[in-house]
Amino acid sequence: MLDIEKIRADFPILERQVHKKTLAYLDNGATTLKPNQVVGEIEKHYKEECSNIHRGIHWLSERATEAYEASREKVQKLINAESTDNIVFTSGTTAGINLVVQSYGRSELNAGDEVIISAMEHHSNIVPWQMLREEKGIVIKVVPVLEDGSLDMESFYNLISEKTKFISIMYVSNVLGTINPMQEICDKANELGVPVLVDAAQAIAHMPVDVQKLNCTFMVFSAHKMYGPTGVGVLYGKAEYLEKMPPVNGGGDMILSVSFDKTVYNVAPYKFEAGTPNIAGVIGLGAAVDYLQSFNWQEVEAREEELIAYAHEKLEKIPGLKIIGTAKNKSGAVSFTMKDIHPHDIGTIVDRSGVAIRTGHHCAQPLMESFGIVATARASFAIYNTKEEVDQLAKALEKVQEIFA
Amino acid sequence: MKNQLYQQTVLKHNRDPRNYGVIEDCSHHAEGFNPLCGDEVKVYMQVEDDLVKAIQFTGKGCAVSQASASIMTTALIGKSLDEAMAQFDEFMKMASGEKQDPQGEIAAFAGISQFPSRVKCAVLSWQTFNAALKAVDNTISTE
Ligand SMILES: Cc1ncc(COP(=O)(O)O)c(C=O)c1O
């Protein structure tokens, strides 16, 4: 059994008062809080082992390099990658997608080639493809979302043709909480022989993820949504792809030798990590992986499922409140609207009760459009959340109703 | 109650906005957008002899942005341009938290600077008014 009291003690920020109320942090989809274990490792790097990596032969640099590369191994194990060479450190999910688009997309995709994404994608999995469309004339095909917030898989199959050259879809929706049938999507991509990118930003802290079982070509996620620091992320890529892909950034550490006539690039993953990376951040990510791995996935999933079910039950009782996204398989997030009360007004009022939720379009404007709304309010959950916090939200929402009655 | 944003005045103007609607063939017009909230305010003005003869708005968005627009129209109608600009300055100062003693219903936003993420909702209509008057840039954005 998860010891929630003990877990909460790892996150001292949870004891904070906000507007003189106990904080209920329900904005984990935006970023999770960071436990002492992660903050401590980052502090340790700066206080005791601060140094650059891969270039010093002095003691401190060796320690820092060791810790940095140890994180690569931890991430490899977390997602069951073939080797540490498949793990590229980036600055986040957004950077990972842009890297794939700018490297693989620019060199391999041509005018008329079709890329399949979905209507529930985050802007970070839409805009980079549009930039490539501007440049190369690729065609973006969009899988629609059904009323309950699940992917329209029938349309997915209908959109596939011999022109399909890439599939890029999110594992879990940051707005709807829908868990997409990623195995089915990856199986189809592999049957077609086209690469598939999985945006696992909202999955990685909430369920076990296995890149070899999924058999995806690429996977991206951010450390800050899995109890790690901001400014770090991971791109997983299959070796045969990473090896052939050209680097996007040139500079130090990504080369084997440089002369003015000819520069020889380093191998993957290093050729994609030009310049001094976010060393402390990567070390913090390693600590976050350790933290996640200290729990039993079944218990984490059961706990978060219970919280979501409880949130649904409580919120559904509030007259006029409508939950957006009621797919059977959900994780992490509960989005809702309240009649014609604007979500930003909801957000401000519940904030005064100490409840932190996200309001707005959640970087998914096309998705909002397909539901015919401009914004939602969203409560999103992590391992430390409690039913009491859901109650606090429900109570604050009743206040919203009173004010706008 | 300075830290109360959703007072009766704001709620009333949000529910039942004054001077709502388009003025065809008006002398001044501008449109304002707040990309964060998706707020939208369009201001229509008829200025004659340096007087705001008529001012109306249309829009959609959060209660703060819509109530602020409605209250603004009631505050500005019939004012001279100098008076209107003074009101604009006063509102912007109030929004930035500089001490002011706002008069009338504008006082409903006296505490807005304590809601930093909502300041742009409150100032959207005023900035749009300013843009309409100066006719420099007929589409403004608070970002
Ligand atoms: C599903 C999804 N993809 C991508 C992103 C972008 O992540 P980041 O801002 O860390 O690059 C987010 C963050 O909100 C997300 O939820």
Coordinates of C-alpha atoms and ligand atoms in Angstrom, one line a residue:
Chain A
M1 CA 0.0 0.0 0.0
L2 CA 1.2 3.5 -0.8
D3 CA 1.8 5.5 2.4
I4 CA 0.3 8.8 1.3
E5 CA 1.3 10.6 4.5
K6 CA 4.9 9.6 3.9
I7 CA 4.7 10.6 0.3
R8 CA 3.3 14.0 1.1
A9 CA 6.1 14.6 3.6
D10 CA 8.5 14.3 0.6
F11 CA 6.8 17.4 -0.9
P12 CA 7.2 20.2 1.8
I13 CA 5.5 22.7 -0.6
L14 CA 2.2 20.8 0.1
E15 CA 2.2 22.4 3.6
R16 CA 2.0 25.8 2.2
Q17 CA -0.8 28.2 2.7
V18 CA -2.2 30.0 -0.3
H19 CA -4.5 33.0 0.4
K20 CA -4.5 31.7 4.0
K21 CA -6.0 28.4 2.9
T22 CA -4.4 25.0 2.8
L23 CA -3.0 24.4 -0.7
A24 CA -4.7 21.8 -2.8
Y25 CA -2.4 21.4 -5.8
L26 CA -4.5 20.0 -8.6
D27 CA -2.4 21.3 -11.5
N28 CA -0.1 18.3 -12.0
G29 CA -0.7 18.2 -15.7
A30 CA 1.1 21.5 -16.0
T31 CA 3.9 20.5 -13.8
T32 CA 4.2 18.2 -10.8
L33 CA 5.7 19.3 -7.5
K34 CA 9.3 18.1 -6.8
P35 CA 10.1 15.8 -3.9
N36 CA 13.0 16.4 -1.5
Q37 CA 14.9 13.5 -3.1
V38 CA 15.0 15.4 -6.4
V39 CA 15.7 18.9 -5.0
G40 CA 18.4 17.3 -2.8
E41 CA 20.3 15.7 -5.7
I42 CA 20.2 18.9 -7.7
E43 CA 21.5 20.8 -4.7
K44 CA 24.2 18.2 -4.1
H45 CA 25.4 18.6 -7.7
Y46 CA 25.8 22.4 -7.4
K47 CA 27.2 22.3 -3.8
E48 CA 29.5 19.3 -4.0
E49 CA 30.1 18.2 -7.6
C50 CA 29.6 21.2 -9.8
S51 CA 31.5 20.8 -13.0
N52 CA 31.1 20.5 -16.7
I53 CA 30.9 17.0 -18.2
H54 CA 32.6 14.9 -20.9
R55 CA 35.4 17.4 -21.2
G56 CA 37.3 17.5 -17.9
I57 CA 39.7 14.9 -16.7
H58 CA 39.7 16.3 -13.2
W59 CA 37.9 14.6 -10.3
L60 CA 34.9 16.9 -10.2
S61 CA 34.2 16.6 -13.9
E62 CA 34.4 12.8 -13.6
R63 CA 31.9 12.8 -10.8
A64 CA 29.5 15.0 -12.7
T65 CA 29.9 13.0 -15.9
E66 CA 29.2 9.8 -14.0
A67 CA 26.0 11.2 -12.4
Y68 CA 24.9 12.6 -15.8
E69 CA 25.4 9.3 -17.6
A70 CA 23.8 7.4 -14.7
S71 CA 20.6 9.3 -15.4
R72 CA 20.7 8.0 -18.9
E73 CA 20.8 4.5 -17.6
K74 CA 18.0 5.1 -15.2
V75 CA 15.8 6.5 -18.0
Q76 CA 16.7 3.6 -20.2
K77 CA 15.5 1.2 -17.5
L78 CA 12.4 3.2 -16.8
I79 CA 11.1 2.9 -20.4
N80 CA 12.9 -0.4 -21.2
A81 CA 14.9 1.0 -24.0
E82 CA 17.4 -1.3 -25.8
S83 CA 20.4 0.7 -24.7
T84 CA 21.5 4.0 -23.2
D85 CA 22.4 5.1 -26.8
N86 CA 18.7 5.4 -27.5
I87 CA 18.3 8.1 -24.9
V88 CA 18.8 11.7 -26.0
F89 CA 18.5 14.4 -23.4
T90 CA 16.6 17.5 -24.5
S91 CA 15.1 20.5 -22.8
G92 CA 11.6 18.9 -22.8
T93 CA 8.8 17.3 -24.8
T94 CA 8.5 20.3 -27.1
A95 CA 12.2 20.2 -27.9
G96 CA 12.1 16.5 -28.5
I97 CA 9.3 16.8 -31.1
N98 CA 11.0 19.7 -32.8
L99 CA 14.2 17.7 -33.0
V100 CA 12.5 14.8 -34.7
V101 CA 10.7 17.1 -37.1
Q102 CA 13.7 19.2 -37.9
S103 CA 16.1 16.2 -38.2
Y104 CA 14.1 13.3 -39.5
G105 CA 11.2 15.3 -41.0
R106 CA 13.4 17.8 -42.9
S107 CA 15.7 15.1 -44.3
E108 CA 13.2 12.3 -45.1
L109 CA 9.8 13.9 -45.8
N110 CA 8.9 15.5 -49.1
A111 CA 6.0 17.4 -50.7
G112 CA 2.8 15.4 -50.6
D113 CA 4.0 13.0 -47.8
E114 CA 1.3 12.7 -45.2
V115 CA 1.8 13.0 -41.4
I116 CA -1.0 11.7 -39.2
I117 CA -1.6 13.5 -35.9
S118 CA -4.8 13.8 -33.8
A119 CA -7.3 16.5 -33.0
M120 CA -6.4 16.2 -29.3
E121 CA -2.7 17.0 -29.7
H122 CA -0.9 19.6 -27.7
H123 CA 0.3 22.6 -29.8
S124 CA 3.8 21.1 -29.5
N125 CA 2.8 18.2 -31.7
I126 CA 1.0 20.5 -34.2
V127 CA 3.0 23.6 -34.8
P128 CA 6.4 21.9 -35.6
W129 CA 4.6 19.9 -38.3
Q130 CA 3.0 23.0 -39.7
M131 CA 6.4 24.6 -39.8
L132 CA 7.6 21.7 -41.9
R133 CA 4.5 21.9 -44.1
E134 CA 5.5 25.6 -44.8
E135 CA 8.9 24.5 -45.8
K136 CA 8.4 21.2 -47.5
G137 CA 4.8 20.9 -48.5
I138 CA 4.0 17.9 -46.4
V139 CA 0.3 17.2 -45.7
I140 CA -1.1 17.0 -42.1
K141 CA -3.9 14.6 -41.6
V142 CA -5.9 14.8 -38.3
V143 CA -7.6 12.0 -36.6
P144 CA -10.9 13.4 -35.0
V145 CA -12.0 12.9 -31.4
L146 CA -15.3 11.3 -30.6
E147 CA -17.8 12.9 -28.2
D148 CA -16.6 11.0 -25.2
G149 CA -13.1 12.2 -25.8
S150 CA -11.7 9.0 -27.3
L151 CA -9.8 8.9 -30.6
D152 CA -11.9 8.0 -33.6
M153 CA -10.0 4.9 -34.5
E154 CA -12.2 4.2 -37.5
S155 CA -11.1 7.5 -39.0
F156 CA -7.5 6.7 -38.1
Y157 CA -7.6 3.6 -40.3
N158 CA -9.4 5.5 -43.0
L159 CA -6.8 8.3 -43.1
I160 CA -4.0 5.8 -43.7
S161 CA -2.8 5.5 -47.3
E162 CA 0.4 4.8 -49.2
K163 CA 1.2 8.4 -48.7
T164 CA 1.3 8.1 -44.9
K165 CA 4.9 8.6 -44.0
F166 CA 4.8 9.5 -40.3
I167 CA 2.4 9.1 -37.3
S168 CA 2.7 11.3 -34.3
I169 CA 0.2 11.0 -31.5
M170 CA -0.1 11.6 -27.8
Y171 CA -0.3 8.7 -25.3
V172 CA -2.5 10.5 -22.8
S173 CA -4.4 13.7 -23.4
N174 CA -3.5 16.6 -21.2
V175 CA -7.0 18.0 -21.4
L176 CA -9.3 15.0 -21.6
G177 CA -7.2 12.5 -19.7
T178 CA -8.0 9.9 -22.4
I179 CA -5.5 7.1 -22.7
N180 CA -5.1 6.4 -26.4
P181 CA -4.7 2.9 -27.8
M182 CA -1.0 3.4 -28.4
Q183 CA -0.2 -0.3 -28.9
E184 CA -2.7 -0.5 -31.6
I185 CA -1.4 2.7 -33.3
C186 CA 2.2 1.5 -33.1
D187 CA 1.3 -1.9 -34.4
K188 CA -0.4 -0.3 -37.4
A189 CA 2.6 2.0 -38.0
N190 CA 4.9 -0.9 -37.9
E191 CA 2.7 -2.9 -40.3
L192 CA 3.0 0.1 -42.7
G193 CA 6.7 0.4 -42.0
V194 CA 6.4 4.1 -41.1
P195 CA 7.9 5.8 -38.0
V196 CA 5.6 6.6 -35.1
L197 CA 6.3 9.2 -32.4
V198 CA 4.6 8.8 -29.0
D199 CA 4.2 12.0 -26.9
A200 CA 4.3 10.4 -23.5
A201 CA 4.4 13.7 -21.6
Q202 CA 1.2 12.9 -19.6
A203 CA 1.8 9.2 -19.4
I204 CA 5.3 8.8 -18.0
A205 CA 4.5 9.6 -14.4
H206 CA 1.2 7.7 -14.3
M207 CA 1.7 4.3 -15.9
P208 CA 4.5 1.9 -16.9
V209 CA 5.8 2.6 -20.3
D210 CA 7.7 0.1 -22.4
V211 CA 9.2 1.4 -25.7
Q212 CA 10.2 -2.1 -26.9
K213 CA 6.8 -3.6 -26.2
L214 CA 5.0 -0.6 -27.9
N215 CA 7.7 -0.9 -30.6
C216 CA 7.5 2.9 -31.2
T217 CA 10.2 4.7 -33.2
F218 CA 10.3 7.7 -31.0
M219 CA 9.0 8.7 -27.6
V220 CA 9.3 12.1 -25.9
F221 CA 8.5 13.4 -22.4
S222 CA 9.5 16.1 -19.9
A223 CA 11.1 15.6 -16.6
H224 CA 9.0 18.3 -14.9
K225 CA 5.8 16.3 -15.4
M226 CA 7.3 13.3 -13.5
Y227 CA 8.5 14.9 -10.3
G228 CA 11.7 16.1 -11.9
P229 CA 13.0 19.6 -12.7
T230 CA 12.0 22.0 -15.5
G231 CA 14.1 22.4 -18.6
V232 CA 14.9 18.7 -19.2
G233 CA 13.3 16.1 -21.3
V234 CA 14.0 12.8 -23.1
L235 CA 13.8 11.8 -26.7
Y236 CA 13.9 8.0 -27.1
G237 CA 14.7 6.9 -30.7
K238 CA 15.3 3.5 -32.3
A239 CA 19.0 3.1 -33.2
E240 CA 18.6 2.7 -36.9
Y241 CA 16.8 6.0 -37.0
L242 CA 19.0 8.0 -34.6
E243 CA 22.1 6.8 -36.5
K244 CA 20.9 8.1 -39.8
M245 CA 19.4 11.4 -38.6
P246 CA 21.4 14.5 -39.1
P247 CA 22.1 16.7 -36.0
V248 CA 20.1 19.8 -35.6
N249 CA 22.4 21.9 -33.4
G250 CA 26.1 22.1 -34.1
G251 CA 28.7 22.8 -31.5
G252 CA 30.7 21.3 -28.7
D253 CA 30.3 17.7 -27.6
M254 CA 28.4 16.6 -30.7
I255 CA 31.6 16.1 -32.8
L256 CA 34.4 13.6 -33.0
S257 CA 36.8 16.0 -34.8
V258 CA 36.5 19.4 -36.3
S259 CA 38.6 21.1 -38.9
F260 CA 37.7 23.8 -41.3
D261 CA 37.5 21.3 -44.1
K262 CA 35.6 18.5 -42.5
T263 CA 33.8 17.9 -39.2
V264 CA 33.0 14.4 -38.1
Y265 CA 29.9 14.1 -36.0
N266 CA 29.8 12.1 -32.8
V267 CA 27.5 9.1 -32.6
A268 CA 23.9 9.1 -31.2
P269 CA 22.9 10.2 -28.6
Y270 CA 25.8 12.7 -28.3
K271 CA 25.4 14.2 -31.7
F272 CA 22.0 15.5 -30.6
E273 CA 23.4 17.1 -27.4
A274 CA 25.4 20.0 -28.6
G275 CA 26.8 22.4 -26.1
T276 CA 26.8 22.2 -22.3
P277 CA 23.5 20.5 -21.4
N278 CA 21.3 21.0 -18.4
I279 CA 23.6 18.9 -16.2
A280 CA 21.9 19.5 -12.9
G281 CA 18.5 19.0 -14.5
V282 CA 19.5 15.7 -16.0
I283 CA 20.8 14.6 -12.6
G284 CA 17.5 15.7 -11.1
L285 CA 15.7 13.7 -13.7
G286 CA 17.7 10.6 -12.6
A287 CA 16.5 11.2 -9.1
A288 CA 13.0 11.6 -10.2
V289 CA 13.2 8.3 -12.0
D290 CA 14.5 6.7 -8.8
Y291 CA 11.6 8.3 -7.0
L292 CA 9.0 6.9 -9.4
Q293 CA 10.6 3.5 -9.4
S294 CA 10.4 3.4 -5.6
F295 CA 6.7 2.8 -6.0
N296 CA 4.7 -0.1 -7.3
W297 CA 3.1 0.8 -10.6
Q298 CA -0.1 -1.1 -9.9
E299 CA -0.5 0.8 -6.6
V300 CA 0.2 4.1 -8.3
E301 CA -2.3 3.4 -11.1
A302 CA -5.0 2.1 -8.6
R303 CA -4.5 5.2 -6.4
E304 CA -4.8 7.7 -9.3
E305 CA -7.8 5.8 -10.8
E306 CA -9.5 6.0 -7.5
L307 CA -8.9 9.7 -7.3
I308 CA -10.2 10.3 -10.8
A309 CA -13.3 8.2 -10.1
Y310 CA -13.9 10.1 -6.9
A311 CA -13.5 13.5 -8.7
H312 CA -16.0 12.4 -11.4
E313 CA -18.4 11.4 -8.7
K314 CA -18.1 14.6 -6.8
L315 CA -18.0 17.0 -9.7
E316 CA -21.0 15.4 -11.5
K317 CA -23.1 16.2 -8.5
I318 CA -22.6 20.0 -9.1
P319 CA -25.5 21.3 -11.1
G320 CA -24.5 22.8 -14.4
L321 CA -21.1 21.2 -14.4
K322 CA -20.1 19.2 -17.4
I323 CA -17.1 16.9 -17.6
I324 CA -15.3 17.1 -20.9
G325 CA -13.7 13.8 -21.6
T326 CA -15.5 10.7 -20.4
A327 CA -13.6 8.0 -22.2
K328 CA -13.4 4.6 -20.6
N329 CA -9.6 4.6 -20.2
K330 CA -8.6 7.8 -18.4
S331 CA -5.5 9.0 -16.5
G332 CA -4.5 12.1 -14.8
A333 CA -6.9 14.8 -15.8
V334 CA -10.6 15.8 -15.3
S335 CA -11.7 18.8 -17.5
F336 CA -15.0 20.5 -17.1
T337 CA -17.1 23.5 -17.9
M338 CA -19.8 25.2 -15.8
K339 CA -22.6 26.6 -18.1
D340 CA -21.6 30.0 -19.3
I341 CA -19.2 30.8 -16.5
H342 CA -15.8 31.5 -18.0
P343 CA -13.1 29.0 -16.8
H344 CA -10.8 31.9 -15.9
D345 CA -13.4 33.2 -13.5
I346 CA -13.7 29.7 -12.1
G347 CA -9.9 29.5 -11.7
T348 CA -9.6 32.8 -9.9
I349 CA -12.4 32.0 -7.4
V350 CA -11.2 28.5 -6.5
D351 CA -7.6 29.9 -6.2
R352 CA -8.9 32.1 -3.4
S353 CA -9.9 28.8 -1.7
G354 CA -6.4 27.5 -2.0
V355 CA -7.1 25.3 -4.9
A356 CA -4.7 25.3 -7.9
I357 CA -6.3 24.2 -11.1
R358 CA -5.5 25.1 -14.7
T359 CA -8.0 27.0 -16.8
G360 CA -7.9 27.9 -20.5
H361 CA -7.3 26.1 -23.8
H362 CA -4.4 24.0 -22.4
C363 CA -2.3 24.5 -25.5
A364 CA -4.9 22.5 -27.4
Q365 CA -7.0 25.1 -29.2
P366 CA -8.0 22.8 -32.1
L367 CA -9.3 20.3 -29.5
M368 CA -11.4 23.1 -27.8
E369 CA -12.8 23.9 -31.2
S370 CA -13.9 20.4 -31.9
F371 CA -15.8 20.5 -28.6
G372 CA -17.3 23.9 -29.5
I373 CA -15.8 25.6 -26.4
V374 CA -13.0 28.1 -25.9
A375 CA -11.7 26.8 -22.6
T376 CA -12.1 24.4 -19.8
A377 CA -11.1 24.2 -16.1
R378 CA -9.0 21.2 -15.4
A379 CA -8.0 19.3 -12.2
S380 CA -5.1 17.0 -12.7
F381 CA -3.7 14.5 -10.3
A382 CA -0.5 13.1 -8.9
I383 CA 0.5 10.5 -6.5
Y384 CA 0.3 12.8 -3.4
N385 CA -3.3 14.0 -4.0
T386 CA -6.1 13.1 -1.7
K387 CA -9.8 12.8 -1.7
E388 CA -9.9 15.7 0.8
E389 CA -8.4 17.9 -1.9
V390 CA -11.1 16.8 -4.3
D391 CA -13.6 17.8 -1.6
Q392 CA -11.9 21.2 -1.3
L393 CA -12.2 21.7 -5.0
A394 CA -15.9 20.7 -5.0
K395 CA -16.6 23.1 -2.2
A396 CA -14.8 25.9 -4.0
L397 CA -16.8 25.1 -7.1
E398 CA -20.0 25.4 -5.1
K399 CA -18.8 28.9 -4.2
V400 CA -18.4 29.7 -7.9
Q401 CA -21.9 28.7 -8.4
E402 CA -23.2 30.9 -5.6
I403 CA -21.3 33.9 -6.9
F404 CA -22.6 33.5 -10.4
A405 CA -26.1 32.4 -9.3
Chain B
M1 CA -13.5 44.6 0.4
K2 CA -10.5 45.3 -1.7
N3 CA -9.6 41.7 -2.4
Q4 CA -13.0 40.9 -3.7
L5 CA -13.1 40.7 -7.5
Y6 CA -16.5 39.3 -8.0
Q7 CA -18.6 42.0 -6.5
Q8 CA -22.2 42.7 -7.3
T9 CA -21.3 45.5 -9.7
V10 CA -19.1 43.2 -11.7
L11 CA -21.6 40.3 -11.7
K12 CA -24.4 42.7 -12.7
H13 CA -22.6 44.2 -15.6
N14 CA -21.4 40.7 -16.8
R15 CA -25.0 39.4 -16.6
D16 CA -26.6 42.4 -18.1
P17 CA -24.1 44.5 -20.0
R18 CA -24.8 48.2 -20.8
N19 CA -24.3 49.8 -24.2
Y20 CA -23.9 46.4 -25.9
G21 CA -24.0 46.3 -29.6
V22 CA -22.5 47.6 -32.8
I23 CA -22.6 51.3 -33.9
E24 CA -22.8 51.3 -37.7
D25 CA -20.7 54.0 -39.4
C26 CA -19.1 55.1 -36.2
S27 CA -16.2 57.5 -36.2
H28 CA -13.9 55.3 -34.1
H29 CA -13.6 51.5 -33.8
A30 CA -11.0 49.0 -32.6
E31 CA -10.9 45.3 -31.6
G32 CA -9.1 43.9 -28.7
F33 CA -8.0 40.3 -28.0
N34 CA -6.6 38.6 -24.9
P35 CA -5.1 35.4 -26.3
L36 CA -4.7 33.8 -22.8
C37 CA -8.4 33.8 -21.9
G38 CA -9.7 34.1 -25.4
D39 CA -11.4 37.4 -24.4
E40 CA -12.6 39.6 -27.1
V41 CA -13.8 43.2 -26.9
K42 CA -14.8 45.4 -29.9
V43 CA -15.3 49.1 -29.2
Y44 CA -17.5 51.4 -31.3
M45 CA -17.4 55.2 -30.7
Q46 CA -19.1 58.2 -32.2
V47 CA -16.9 61.3 -31.4
E48 CA -18.3 64.7 -32.3
D49 CA -16.9 68.1 -31.2
D50 CA -14.3 66.4 -29.0
L51 CA -17.1 64.6 -27.2
V52 CA -17.8 60.9 -26.8
K53 CA -21.4 61.1 -28.1
A54 CA -21.9 57.4 -28.2
I55 CA -19.8 54.4 -27.1
Q56 CA -20.8 50.7 -27.4
F57 CA -19.1 47.4 -27.3
T58 CA -19.5 43.8 -28.3
G59 CA -17.5 40.9 -27.0
K60 CA -17.2 37.6 -25.3
G61 CA -15.0 36.2 -22.6
C62 CA -14.6 36.1 -18.8
A63 CA -16.8 38.1 -16.5
V64 CA -13.9 40.5 -15.6
S65 CA -13.3 41.5 -19.2
Q66 CA -17.0 41.9 -20.1
A67 CA -18.0 43.7 -17.0
S68 CA -15.0 46.1 -17.4
A69 CA -16.1 46.9 -20.9
S70 CA -19.7 47.6 -19.8
I71 CA -18.6 49.8 -16.9
M72 CA -16.2 51.6 -19.2
T73 CA -18.9 52.6 -21.7
T74 CA -21.1 54.0 -18.9
A75 CA -18.1 55.9 -17.5
L76 CA -17.1 57.4 -20.9
I77 CA -20.3 58.3 -22.5
G78 CA -20.9 62.0 -22.8
K79 CA -17.3 62.8 -21.6
S80 CA -15.0 65.2 -23.4
L81 CA -11.9 63.5 -25.0
D82 CA -9.7 65.0 -22.4
E83 CA -11.9 63.7 -19.6
A84 CA -12.0 60.3 -21.3
M85 CA -8.2 60.1 -21.6
A86 CA -7.9 61.1 -17.9
Q87 CA -10.2 58.2 -17.0
F88 CA -8.1 55.9 -19.1
D89 CA -4.9 57.0 -17.4
E90 CA -6.6 56.6 -14.0
F91 CA -7.8 53.1 -14.8
M92 CA -4.4 52.0 -16.0
K93 CA -2.8 53.4 -12.9
M94 CA -5.3 51.6 -10.7
A95 CA -4.7 48.3 -12.6
S96 CA -0.9 48.6 -12.0
G97 CA -1.5 49.1 -8.3
E98 CA -0.5 52.7 -8.0
K99 CA -2.8 54.2 -5.3
Q100 CA -5.9 55.8 -6.7
D101 CA -9.3 56.7 -5.5
P102 CA -11.5 55.5 -8.3
Q103 CA -14.9 57.1 -8.6
G104 CA -18.2 55.4 -9.4
E105 CA -18.5 51.8 -10.6
I106 CA -14.9 51.7 -11.8
A107 CA -14.1 51.3 -8.1
A108 CA -15.3 47.7 -8.5
F109 CA -11.8 47.0 -10.0
A110 CA -9.9 48.8 -7.3
G111 CA -8.4 45.5 -6.1
I112 CA -7.6 44.1 -9.5
S113 CA -3.8 44.5 -9.0
Q114 CA -4.1 41.8 -6.4
F115 CA -5.1 39.4 -9.1
P116 CA -2.1 39.8 -11.4
S117 CA -3.2 37.1 -13.8
R118 CA -6.5 38.9 -14.4
V119 CA -5.2 42.5 -14.8
K120 CA -5.2 42.1 -18.6
C121 CA -8.8 41.0 -18.6
A122 CA -9.8 44.2 -16.9
V123 CA -7.7 46.5 -19.0
L124 CA -8.6 45.0 -22.4
S125 CA -11.6 47.2 -23.1
W126 CA -9.7 50.3 -22.0
Q127 CA -6.8 49.6 -24.2
T128 CA -9.2 48.9 -27.0
F129 CA -10.8 52.2 -26.4
N130 CA -7.4 53.9 -26.4
A131 CA -6.6 52.2 -29.7
A132 CA -9.9 53.3 -31.2
L133 CA -9.4 56.9 -30.2
K134 CA -5.8 57.1 -31.5
A135 CA -6.7 54.9 -34.5
V136 CA -3.1 53.8 -34.6
D137 CA -3.6 50.1 -34.5
N138 CA -7.1 48.8 -34.8
T139 CA -6.4 45.4 -33.5
I140 CA -4.7 45.1 -30.2
S141 CA -3.6 42.2 -28.1
T142 CA -2.8 42.2 -24.4
E143 CA 0.0 39.7 -24.9
Ligands
LIG1 C1 0.7 16.0 -23.9 C2 1.7 17.1 -23.9 N1 2.6 17.2 -24.8 C3 3.6 18.2 -24.8 C4 3.7 19.1 -23.8 C5 4.7 20.1 -23.8 O1 5.7 19.8 -22.8 P1 6.8 20.9 -22.4 O2 6.2 22.2 -22.3 O3 7.4 20.3 -21.2 O4 7.8 20.8 -23.6 C6 2.7 19.0 -22.7 C7 2.8 20.0 -21.6 O5 1.8 20.5 -21.2 C8 1.7 18.0 -22.8 O6 0.8 17.9 -21.8

